mmCIF file of C-alpha atoms and ligand atoms in Angstrom:
data_model
loop_
_atom_site.group_PDB
_atom_site.id
_atom_site.type_symbol
_atom_site.label_atom_id
_atom_site.label_comp_id
_atom_site.label_asym_id
_atom_site.label_seq_id
_atom_site.Cartn_x
_atom_site.Cartn_y
_atom_site.Cartn_z
ATOM 1 C CA UNK A 1 13.860 -9.987 -37.511
ATOM 2 C CA UNK A 2 14.128 -10.123 -33.718
ATOM 3 C CA UNK A 3 15.026 -13.486 -32.197
ATOM 4 C CA UNK A 4 12.103 -15.535 -30.769
ATOM 5 C CA UNK A 5 12.192 -18.375 -28.260
ATOM 6 C CA UNK A 6 9.273 -20.528 -27.125
ATOM 7 C CA UNK A 7 8.899 -21.629 -23.492
ATOM 8 C CA UNK A 8 6.139 -23.279 -21.483
ATOM 9 C CA UNK A 9 6.268 -21.007 -18.497
ATOM 10 C CA UNK A 10 7.767 -17.534 -18.347
ATOM 11 C CA UNK A 11 8.219 -15.751 -15.030
ATOM 12 C CA UNK A 12 9.072 -12.077 -14.864
ATOM 13 C CA UNK A 13 10.404 -10.738 -11.587
ATOM 14 C CA UNK A 14 12.852 -12.049 -9.027
ATOM 15 C CA UNK A 15 11.583 -11.280 -5.551
ATOM 16 C CA UNK A 16 10.188 -13.945 -3.203
ATOM 17 C CA UNK A 17 7.125 -14.364 -5.467
ATOM 18 C CA UNK A 18 9.072 -14.908 -8.699
ATOM 19 C CA UNK A 19 11.652 -17.272 -7.200
ATOM 20 C CA UNK A 20 9.017 -19.314 -5.357
ATOM 21 C CA UNK A 21 7.006 -19.612 -8.569
ATOM 22 C CA UNK A 22 10.237 -20.771 -10.263
ATOM 23 C CA UNK A 23 10.875 -23.433 -7.594
ATOM 24 C CA UNK A 24 7.367 -24.859 -7.912
ATOM 25 C CA UNK A 25 7.205 -24.587 -11.712
ATOM 26 C CA UNK A 26 10.583 -26.358 -12.024
ATOM 27 C CA UNK A 27 9.458 -29.191 -9.781
ATOM 28 C CA UNK A 28 6.301 -29.503 -11.902
ATOM 29 C CA UNK A 29 8.492 -29.937 -15.010
ATOM 30 C CA UNK A 30 7.360 -26.704 -16.630
ATOM 31 C CA UNK A 31 11.012 -25.754 -17.360
ATOM 32 C CA UNK A 32 10.419 -22.150 -16.323
ATOM 33 C CA UNK A 33 12.495 -19.286 -17.639
ATOM 34 C CA UNK A 34 12.741 -16.389 -15.199
ATOM 35 C CA UNK A 35 13.848 -12.887 -16.126
ATOM 36 C CA UNK A 36 15.118 -11.037 -13.103
ATOM 37 C CA UNK A 37 14.267 -7.461 -14.084
ATOM 38 C CA UNK A 38 16.026 -4.268 -13.179
ATOM 39 C CA UNK A 39 16.599 -5.163 -9.516
ATOM 40 C CA UNK A 40 17.486 -8.862 -9.160
ATOM 41 C CA UNK A 41 16.152 -10.072 -5.825
ATOM 42 C CA UNK A 42 13.651 -7.219 -5.655
ATOM 43 C CA UNK A 43 12.958 -5.007 -2.688
ATOM 44 C CA UNK A 44 14.489 -7.359 -0.136
ATOM 45 C CA UNK A 45 17.894 -6.589 -1.586
ATOM 46 C CA UNK A 46 17.549 -3.082 -0.197
ATOM 47 C CA UNK A 47 16.591 -4.057 3.316
ATOM 48 C CA UNK A 48 18.630 -5.288 6.267
ATOM 49 C CA UNK A 49 17.499 -7.849 8.825
ATOM 50 C CA UNK A 50 14.435 -9.912 8.038
ATOM 51 C CA UNK A 51 13.175 -11.312 11.314
ATOM 52 C CA UNK A 52 9.699 -12.402 10.339
ATOM 53 C CA UNK A 53 10.370 -14.987 7.639
ATOM 54 C CA UNK A 54 9.720 -18.447 9.097
ATOM 55 C CA UNK A 55 12.633 -20.836 8.914
ATOM 56 C CA UNK A 56 15.327 -18.308 9.842
ATOM 57 C CA UNK A 57 15.270 -18.411 13.658
ATOM 58 C CA UNK A 58 18.155 -15.953 13.947
ATOM 59 C CA UNK A 59 16.903 -13.633 11.217
ATOM 60 C CA UNK A 60 18.578 -13.179 7.863
ATOM 61 C CA UNK A 61 19.810 -10.247 5.798
ATOM 62 C CA UNK A 62 17.390 -9.497 2.932
ATOM 63 C CA UNK A 63 20.026 -9.735 0.132
ATOM 64 C CA UNK A 64 21.263 -13.084 1.491
ATOM 65 C CA UNK A 65 17.732 -14.427 1.670
ATOM 66 C CA UNK A 66 17.191 -13.567 -1.989
ATOM 67 C CA UNK A 67 20.459 -15.283 -2.947
ATOM 68 C CA UNK A 68 19.193 -18.361 -1.090
ATOM 69 C CA UNK A 69 15.898 -18.231 -3.002
ATOM 70 C CA UNK A 70 17.736 -17.861 -6.312
ATOM 71 C CA UNK A 71 20.076 -20.742 -5.513
ATOM 72 C CA UNK A 72 17.146 -22.980 -4.622
ATOM 73 C CA UNK A 73 15.266 -22.098 -7.823
ATOM 74 C CA UNK A 74 18.414 -22.775 -9.890
ATOM 75 C CA UNK A 75 18.992 -26.087 -8.158
ATOM 76 C CA UNK A 76 15.455 -27.155 -9.053
ATOM 77 C CA UNK A 77 16.265 -26.390 -12.699
ATOM 78 C CA UNK A 78 14.848 -22.915 -13.299
ATOM 79 C CA UNK A 79 16.568 -21.010 -16.092
ATOM 80 C CA UNK A 80 17.307 -17.687 -14.401
ATOM 81 C CA UNK A 81 18.374 -14.866 -16.659
ATOM 82 C CA UNK A 82 19.358 -11.242 -16.403
ATOM 83 C CA UNK A 83 16.964 -9.106 -18.447
ATOM 84 C CA UNK A 84 13.962 -6.868 -18.339
ATOM 85 C CA UNK A 85 10.529 -7.280 -19.913
ATOM 86 C CA UNK A 86 10.048 -4.243 -22.152
ATOM 87 C CA UNK A 87 6.804 -4.994 -24.028
ATOM 88 C CA UNK A 88 4.007 -7.558 -23.951
ATOM 89 C CA UNK A 89 1.513 -8.867 -26.450
ATOM 90 C CA UNK A 90 -1.211 -10.834 -24.704
ATOM 91 C CA UNK A 91 -3.709 -10.552 -27.591
ATOM 92 C CA UNK A 92 -3.169 -14.145 -28.771
ATOM 93 C CA UNK A 93 -1.667 -17.428 -27.548
ATOM 94 C CA UNK A 94 1.156 -18.113 -27.051
ATOM 95 C CA UNK A 95 1.708 -14.877 -25.151
ATOM 96 C CA UNK A 96 4.661 -12.758 -26.205
ATOM 97 C CA UNK A 97 7.035 -10.804 -23.996
ATOM 98 C CA UNK A 98 9.816 -8.660 -25.359
ATOM 99 C CA UNK A 99 13.073 -8.742 -23.387
ATOM 100 C CA UNK A 100 15.496 -5.802 -23.328
ATOM 101 C CA UNK A 101 13.890 -4.458 -26.519
ATOM 102 C CA UNK A 102 15.755 -7.086 -28.496
ATOM 103 C CA UNK A 103 14.240 -10.543 -28.280
ATOM 104 C CA UNK A 104 10.784 -12.042 -27.899
ATOM 105 C CA UNK A 105 9.830 -14.932 -25.661
ATOM 106 C CA UNK A 106 6.644 -16.841 -26.454
ATOM 107 C CA UNK A 107 5.063 -18.542 -23.474
ATOM 108 C CA UNK A 108 2.084 -20.780 -22.860
ATOM 109 C CA UNK A 109 1.756 -19.409 -19.354
ATOM 110 C CA UNK A 110 3.010 -16.092 -18.019
ATOM 111 C CA UNK A 111 3.626 -15.402 -14.334
ATOM 112 C CA UNK A 112 3.941 -11.739 -13.431
ATOM 113 C CA UNK A 113 5.958 -11.130 -10.267
ATOM 114 C CA UNK A 114 7.284 -7.655 -10.991
ATOM 115 C CA UNK A 115 6.784 -6.306 -7.472
ATOM 116 C CA UNK A 116 6.612 -2.672 -6.510
ATOM 117 C CA UNK A 117 8.997 0.309 -6.499
ATOM 118 C CA UNK A 118 9.684 3.218 -4.202
ATOM 119 C CA UNK A 119 7.525 6.327 -4.454
ATOM 120 C CA UNK A 120 9.043 9.815 -4.684
ATOM 121 C CA UNK A 121 7.801 13.183 -3.444
ATOM 122 C CA UNK A 122 8.114 14.502 -7.012
ATOM 123 C CA UNK A 123 9.509 17.899 -6.150
ATOM 124 C CA UNK A 124 12.026 19.347 -8.591
ATOM 125 C CA UNK A 125 14.996 19.468 -6.200
ATOM 126 C CA UNK A 126 14.470 15.845 -5.149
ATOM 127 C CA UNK A 127 14.598 14.658 -8.757
ATOM 128 C CA UNK A 128 17.558 16.890 -9.643
ATOM 129 C CA UNK A 129 19.665 15.680 -6.713
ATOM 130 C CA UNK A 130 18.681 12.018 -7.048
ATOM 131 C CA UNK A 131 21.907 10.036 -6.805
ATOM 132 C CA UNK A 132 23.704 13.093 -5.411
ATOM 133 C CA UNK A 133 22.554 12.673 -1.847
ATOM 134 C CA UNK A 134 18.877 11.978 -2.537
ATOM 135 C CA UNK A 135 18.052 8.280 -2.241
ATOM 136 C CA UNK A 136 15.106 5.944 -1.672
ATOM 137 C CA UNK A 137 17.314 3.321 -0.080
ATOM 138 C CA UNK A 138 19.017 4.045 3.223
ATOM 139 C CA UNK A 139 20.512 0.581 3.345
ATOM 140 C CA UNK A 140 22.146 1.025 -0.062
ATOM 141 C CA UNK A 141 23.391 4.578 0.371
ATOM 142 C CA UNK A 142 23.517 5.363 4.090
ATOM 143 C CA UNK A 143 27.118 4.216 4.331
ATOM 144 C CA UNK A 144 28.273 7.100 2.102
ATOM 145 C CA UNK A 145 27.054 9.573 4.733
ATOM 146 C CA UNK A 146 28.684 8.039 7.769
ATOM 147 C CA UNK A 147 29.060 10.536 10.619
ATOM 148 C CA UNK A 148 26.952 13.165 8.834
ATOM 149 C CA UNK A 149 23.514 14.604 9.557
ATOM 150 C CA UNK A 150 20.831 13.207 7.258
ATOM 151 C CA UNK A 151 17.057 13.503 6.824
ATOM 152 C CA UNK A 152 14.419 10.924 6.062
ATOM 153 C CA UNK A 153 10.829 11.549 5.016
ATOM 154 C CA UNK A 154 8.034 9.083 5.803
ATOM 155 C CA UNK A 155 6.374 7.561 8.842
ATOM 156 C CA UNK A 156 5.628 3.953 7.941
ATOM 157 C CA UNK A 157 7.550 0.836 8.939
ATOM 158 C CA UNK A 158 10.023 1.391 6.115
ATOM 159 C CA UNK A 159 10.823 4.927 7.234
ATOM 160 C CA UNK A 160 11.126 3.788 10.862
ATOM 161 C CA UNK A 161 13.370 0.873 9.935
ATOM 162 C CA UNK A 162 15.564 3.048 7.740
ATOM 163 C CA UNK A 163 15.762 5.834 10.332
ATOM 164 C CA UNK A 164 16.988 3.261 12.867
ATOM 165 C CA UNK A 165 19.494 1.903 10.385
ATOM 166 C CA UNK A 166 20.783 5.414 9.664
ATOM 167 C CA UNK A 167 20.967 6.251 13.375
ATOM 168 C CA UNK A 168 23.738 3.661 13.689
ATOM 169 C CA UNK A 169 25.767 5.312 10.951
ATOM 170 C CA UNK A 170 24.981 9.000 11.026
ATOM 171 C CA UNK A 171 25.370 11.653 13.711
ATOM 172 C CA UNK A 172 21.727 12.823 13.601
ATOM 173 C CA UNK A 173 18.708 11.589 11.664
ATOM 174 C CA UNK A 174 16.037 14.236 11.051
ATOM 175 C CA UNK A 175 12.765 12.407 10.460
ATOM 176 C CA UNK A 176 10.098 14.394 8.622
ATOM 177 C CA UNK A 177 6.540 13.244 9.372
ATOM 178 C CA UNK A 178 3.592 14.911 7.645
ATOM 179 C CA UNK A 179 0.978 14.192 10.320
ATOM 180 C CA UNK A 180 1.019 14.316 14.128
ATOM 181 C CA UNK A 181 1.386 10.539 14.299
ATOM 182 C CA UNK A 182 3.196 7.722 12.560
ATOM 183 C CA UNK A 183 1.727 4.893 10.557
ATOM 184 C CA UNK A 184 4.535 2.531 11.607
ATOM 185 C CA UNK A 185 3.816 -0.355 13.985
ATOM 186 C CA UNK A 186 3.932 0.441 17.712
ATOM 187 C CA UNK A 187 7.172 -1.420 18.293
ATOM 188 C CA UNK A 188 8.960 0.438 15.489
ATOM 189 C CA UNK A 189 7.622 3.780 16.714
ATOM 190 C CA UNK A 190 8.889 3.029 20.193
ATOM 191 C CA UNK A 191 12.312 2.162 18.860
ATOM 192 C CA UNK A 192 12.424 5.415 16.892
ATOM 193 C CA UNK A 193 11.296 7.526 19.850
ATOM 194 C CA UNK A 194 13.831 5.841 22.130
ATOM 195 C CA UNK A 195 16.737 6.516 19.802
ATOM 196 C CA UNK A 196 18.521 9.658 20.956
ATOM 197 C CA UNK A 197 19.945 10.752 17.618
ATOM 198 C CA UNK A 198 16.642 10.559 15.716
ATOM 199 C CA UNK A 199 14.849 13.897 15.814
ATOM 200 C CA UNK A 200 11.197 13.773 14.671
ATOM 201 C CA UNK A 201 9.554 16.809 13.041
ATOM 202 C CA UNK A 202 5.757 16.355 13.280
ATOM 203 C CA UNK A 203 3.247 17.970 10.889
ATOM 204 C CA UNK A 204 6.105 18.738 8.553
ATOM 205 C CA UNK A 205 6.396 18.671 4.793
ATOM 206 C CA UNK A 206 9.416 18.965 2.572
ATOM 207 C CA UNK A 207 9.505 22.225 0.680
ATOM 208 C CA UNK A 208 12.879 21.914 -1.021
ATOM 209 C CA UNK A 209 16.088 19.952 -0.936
ATOM 210 C CA UNK A 210 18.866 22.505 -1.139
ATOM 211 C CA UNK A 211 22.133 22.014 -2.966
ATOM 212 C CA UNK A 212 23.702 22.655 -6.316
ATOM 213 C CA UNK A 213 25.657 19.487 -7.149
ATOM 214 C CA UNK A 214 24.975 17.653 -3.888
ATOM 215 C CA UNK A 215 22.539 17.804 -0.998
ATOM 216 C CA UNK A 216 23.429 20.488 1.535
ATOM 217 C CA UNK A 217 20.179 21.126 3.435
ATOM 218 C CA UNK A 218 16.436 20.643 3.424
ATOM 219 C CA UNK A 219 13.724 23.206 4.014
ATOM 220 C CA UNK A 220 10.596 21.923 5.707
ATOM 221 C CA UNK A 221 7.308 23.660 6.442
ATOM 222 C CA UNK A 222 5.137 23.012 9.476
ATOM 223 C CA UNK A 223 1.657 22.531 8.007
ATOM 224 C CA UNK A 224 -0.015 23.826 11.210
ATOM 225 C CA UNK A 225 2.005 26.979 11.779
ATOM 226 C CA UNK A 226 3.513 27.519 8.276
ATOM 227 C CA UNK A 227 6.853 27.970 9.997
ATOM 228 C CA UNK A 228 9.819 27.104 7.765
ATOM 229 C CA UNK A 229 12.967 25.408 9.040
ATOM 230 C CA UNK A 230 16.152 24.739 7.104
ATOM 231 C CA UNK A 231 18.215 21.808 8.340
ATOM 232 C CA UNK A 232 21.806 21.289 7.098
ATOM 233 C CA UNK A 233 22.185 17.680 5.926
ATOM 234 C CA UNK A 234 24.401 15.557 3.691
ATOM 235 C CA UNK A 235 21.695 13.219 2.429
ATOM 236 C CA UNK A 236 17.934 13.092 2.012
ATOM 237 C CA UNK A 237 16.191 9.719 2.125
ATOM 238 C CA UNK A 238 12.669 9.154 0.846
ATOM 239 C CA UNK A 239 10.670 6.307 2.417
ATOM 240 C CA UNK A 240 7.035 7.058 1.619
ATOM 241 C CA UNK A 241 5.766 3.780 0.238
ATOM 242 C CA UNK A 242 5.674 1.968 -3.062
ATOM 243 C CA UNK A 243 3.961 1.739 -6.425
ATOM 244 C CA UNK A 244 3.236 -1.568 -8.202
ATOM 245 C CA UNK A 245 5.401 -2.263 -11.258
ATOM 246 C CA UNK A 246 2.491 -2.887 -13.594
ATOM 247 C CA UNK A 247 2.888 -0.173 -16.247
ATOM 248 C CA UNK A 248 3.687 -2.794 -18.886
ATOM 249 C CA UNK A 249 0.187 -4.237 -18.490
ATOM 250 C CA UNK A 250 -1.866 -1.006 -18.453
ATOM 251 C CA UNK A 251 -4.919 -1.326 -20.639
ATOM 252 C CA UNK A 252 -4.305 -5.081 -20.981
ATOM 253 C CA UNK A 253 -4.880 -6.502 -17.514
ATOM 254 C CA UNK A 254 -7.528 -5.390 -15.043
ATOM 255 C CA UNK A 255 -6.069 -3.216 -12.292
ATOM 256 C CA UNK A 256 -7.317 -1.137 -9.388
ATOM 257 C CA UNK A 257 -6.943 2.655 -9.259
ATOM 258 C CA UNK A 258 -3.443 2.416 -7.780
ATOM 259 C CA UNK A 259 -2.271 0.050 -10.534
ATOM 260 C CA UNK A 260 -2.321 -3.214 -8.570
ATOM 261 C CA UNK A 261 -3.188 -6.110 -10.908
ATOM 262 C CA UNK A 262 -6.524 -7.672 -10.040
ATOM 263 C CA UNK A 263 -6.630 -11.411 -9.476
ATOM 264 C CA UNK A 264 -9.620 -13.663 -8.900
ATOM 265 C CA UNK A 265 -9.854 -13.963 -5.089
ATOM 266 C CA UNK A 266 -8.206 -17.099 -3.786
ATOM 267 C CA UNK A 267 -6.214 -17.585 -7.017
ATOM 268 C CA UNK A 268 -3.453 -15.874 -8.996
ATOM 269 C CA UNK A 269 -5.603 -15.672 -12.139
ATOM 270 C CA UNK A 270 -5.826 -12.353 -13.990
ATOM 271 C CA UNK A 271 -8.552 -11.498 -16.487
ATOM 272 C CA UNK A 272 -6.527 -13.231 -19.252
ATOM 273 C CA UNK A 273 -6.398 -17.019 -19.003
ATOM 274 C CA UNK A 274 -2.874 -18.353 -18.675
ATOM 275 C CA UNK A 275 -1.614 -15.058 -17.246
ATOM 276 C CA UNK A 276 -1.044 -15.106 -13.496
ATOM 277 C CA UNK A 277 0.071 -12.431 -11.040
ATOM 278 C CA UNK A 278 1.715 -12.878 -7.652
ATOM 279 C CA UNK A 279 3.572 -10.860 -5.020
ATOM 280 C CA UNK A 280 3.471 -7.110 -4.468
ATOM 281 C CA UNK A 281 2.294 -6.254 -7.987
ATOM 282 C CA UNK A 282 -1.126 -7.625 -6.984
ATOM 283 C CA UNK A 283 -1.053 -7.185 -3.200
ATOM 284 C CA UNK A 284 -1.425 -3.817 -1.579
ATOM 285 C CA UNK A 285 -2.471 -5.157 1.781
ATOM 286 C CA UNK A 286 0.006 -7.691 3.132
ATOM 287 C CA UNK A 287 3.190 -7.015 1.075
ATOM 288 C CA UNK A 288 5.340 -9.375 3.107
ATOM 289 C CA UNK A 289 8.071 -11.663 1.819
ATOM 290 C CA UNK A 290 6.211 -14.672 3.145
ATOM 291 C CA UNK A 291 2.877 -13.721 1.566
ATOM 292 C CA UNK A 292 4.650 -12.924 -1.711
ATOM 293 C CA UNK A 293 6.321 -16.339 -1.628
ATOM 294 C CA UNK A 294 2.969 -18.000 -0.883
ATOM 295 C CA UNK A 295 1.310 -16.251 -3.803
ATOM 296 C CA UNK A 296 4.245 -17.265 -6.051
ATOM 297 C CA UNK A 297 3.516 -20.868 -5.145
ATOM 298 C CA UNK A 298 -0.146 -20.340 -6.035
ATOM 299 C CA UNK A 299 0.792 -18.856 -9.414
ATOM 300 C CA UNK A 300 2.999 -21.834 -10.281
ATOM 301 C CA UNK A 301 0.271 -24.307 -9.267
ATOM 302 C CA UNK A 302 -2.309 -22.358 -11.292
ATOM 303 C CA UNK A 303 0.094 -22.294 -14.270
ATOM 304 C CA UNK A 304 0.744 -26.023 -13.947
ATOM 305 C CA UNK A 305 -2.972 -26.790 -14.032
ATOM 306 C CA UNK A 306 -3.518 -24.411 -16.943
ATOM 307 C CA UNK A 307 -0.669 -25.878 -19.012
ATOM 308 C CA UNK A 308 -1.884 -29.399 -18.246
ATOM 309 C CA UNK A 309 -5.338 -28.541 -19.591
ATOM 310 C CA UNK A 310 -3.860 -26.757 -22.613
ATOM 311 C CA UNK A 311 -1.668 -29.736 -23.516
ATOM 312 C CA UNK A 312 -4.552 -32.127 -23.011
ATOM 313 C CA UNK A 313 -6.720 -30.050 -25.377
ATOM 314 C CA UNK A 314 -3.900 -29.873 -27.963
ATOM 315 C CA UNK A 315 -3.409 -33.664 -27.827
ATOM 316 C CA UNK A 316 -7.138 -34.261 -28.211
ATOM 317 C CA UNK A 317 -7.208 -31.927 -31.211
ATOM 318 C CA UNK A 318 -4.207 -33.680 -32.807
ATOM 319 C CA UNK A 319 -5.884 -37.074 -32.280
ATOM 320 C CA UNK A 320 -8.977 -35.841 -34.110
ATOM 321 C CA UNK A 321 -6.988 -34.972 -37.241
HETATM 322 P P1 NDP B 1 3.392 2.808 4.071
HETATM 323 O O1 NDP B 1 2.448 3.043 2.950
HETATM 324 O O2 NDP B 1 3.008 1.965 5.209
HETATM 325 O O3 NDP B 1 3.808 4.227 4.684
HETATM 326 C C1 NDP B 1 4.147 5.308 3.878
HETATM 327 C C2 NDP B 1 4.436 6.489 4.782
HETATM 328 O O4 NDP B 1 4.880 7.574 3.969
HETATM 329 C C3 NDP B 1 3.224 6.968 5.553
HETATM 330 O O5 NDP B 1 3.600 7.325 6.850
HETATM 331 C C4 NDP B 1 2.772 8.168 4.752
HETATM 332 O O6 NDP B 1 2.188 9.163 5.536
HETATM 333 C C5 NDP B 1 4.076 8.705 4.225
HETATM 334 N N1 NDP B 1 3.903 9.453 2.996
HETATM 335 C C6 NDP B 1 3.303 9.044 1.841
HETATM 336 N N2 NDP B 1 3.356 10.001 0.912
HETATM 337 C C7 NDP B 1 3.986 11.036 1.481
HETATM 338 C C8 NDP B 1 4.347 12.328 1.026
HETATM 339 N N3 NDP B 1 4.078 12.732 -0.216
HETATM 340 N N4 NDP B 1 4.996 13.136 1.882
HETATM 341 C C9 NDP B 1 5.297 12.720 3.128
HETATM 342 N N5 NDP B 1 5.002 11.530 3.621
HETATM 343 C C10 NDP B 1 4.345 10.685 2.796
HETATM 344 O O7 NDP B 1 4.742 2.293 3.356
HETATM 345 P P2 NDP B 1 5.967 1.510 3.971
HETATM 346 O O8 NDP B 1 6.892 1.388 2.828
HETATM 347 O O9 NDP B 1 6.477 2.136 5.181
HETATM 348 O O10 NDP B 1 5.406 0.082 4.349
HETATM 349 C C11 NDP B 1 4.729 -0.707 3.381
HETATM 350 C C12 NDP B 1 4.242 -2.014 4.023
HETATM 351 O O11 NDP B 1 5.361 -2.850 4.355
HETATM 352 C C13 NDP B 1 3.493 -1.799 5.333
HETATM 353 O O12 NDP B 1 2.460 -2.729 5.412
HETATM 354 C C14 NDP B 1 4.540 -2.064 6.390
HETATM 355 O O13 NDP B 1 3.989 -2.487 7.608
HETATM 356 C C15 NDP B 1 5.368 -3.163 5.734
HETATM 357 N N6 NDP B 1 6.768 -3.159 6.233
HETATM 358 C C16 NDP B 1 7.084 -4.034 7.230
HETATM 359 C C17 NDP B 1 8.367 -4.076 7.740
HETATM 360 C C18 NDP B 1 8.669 -5.062 8.789
HETATM 361 O O14 NDP B 1 7.761 -5.749 9.244
HETATM 362 N N7 NDP B 1 9.910 -5.183 9.224
HETATM 363 C C19 NDP B 1 9.426 -3.177 7.241
HETATM 364 C C20 NDP B 1 8.978 -2.289 6.208
HETATM 365 C C21 NDP B 1 7.696 -2.280 5.731
HETATM 366 P P3 NDP B 1 0.708 9.011 6.166
HETATM 367 O O15 NDP B 1 0.863 8.068 7.313
HETATM 368 O O16 NDP B 1 0.385 10.399 6.563
HETATM 369 O O17 NDP B 1 -0.151 8.487 5.062
#
């Protein structure tokens, strides 16, 4: 039979939301166990400078910030473990979460902080060449294409930030934008437009990434004129947004159409009592490190209150016997 362990408070996910929940839950004596998931540190580990997180007046690199969060959670006593939640059973208390398909954790309270993941275009050539020059993380993989021409698709803040990052490494960055304007903030757009080696292709969509074993070019189509252009490149970066990592809870927790877990406004409570959600898995609007951290704090406080009430009820029941 698979191994089972019982904890008071289980946290899954290790971005700003998960680690902040761990800090607060530790300080509240809930002895939280946190499983880091497939990408310890979450999305901030694939970004560069974070300039908008209060408390870092000179900015901080995303991966370093997540190491700081982890260190702080550990120092407070959180039990931080490598591992991935692979199944859940929330049909009865205590709630059960399977880790790495091999062991089960039973928890009185569950905090879901599984974040969001990069979206893909879902064209055959993009999938086939993934890891061979196709990437959703310029900061992770840009270095391998130093001095080469590369392309990036997307027009939000992520695409703008990554295009700027790549412009410092690569000879030319071809930025493929599907409309005649960008979604990115004004300041980021200005930076992109003022960078000489970023070339923007407006109203353009990716038809195919060309290459047999590695990326060699990309063919784009102008959606106004239908004109096709093939651009020789060494790498193709995709930066078109994110999808919440909530698949594990489909059919169990209430979600919106895009898969974001629904919480009661002003709280981290899901439709199952004792199950809380925080960070990007439940936030499609703000999606900032600081808002994720704030919601992680809320989840831990909600869990603390819930566990307190649960223990009180259990003690009262025991006294009646
Ligand atoms: P966004 O959802 O903001 O932008 C996604 C972009 O990808 C849009 O321009 C969209 O085009 C484009 N896109 C989506 N699907 C396709 C497709 N199939 N083909 C081509 N293009 C496509 O995501 P981001 O990841 O950029 O940003 C997410 C949030 O994080 C935002 O709120 C952003 O402000 C924030 N952020 C902040 C940063 C900072 O402050 N330093 C850095 C990075 C992100 P269209 O516009 O036509 O819909």
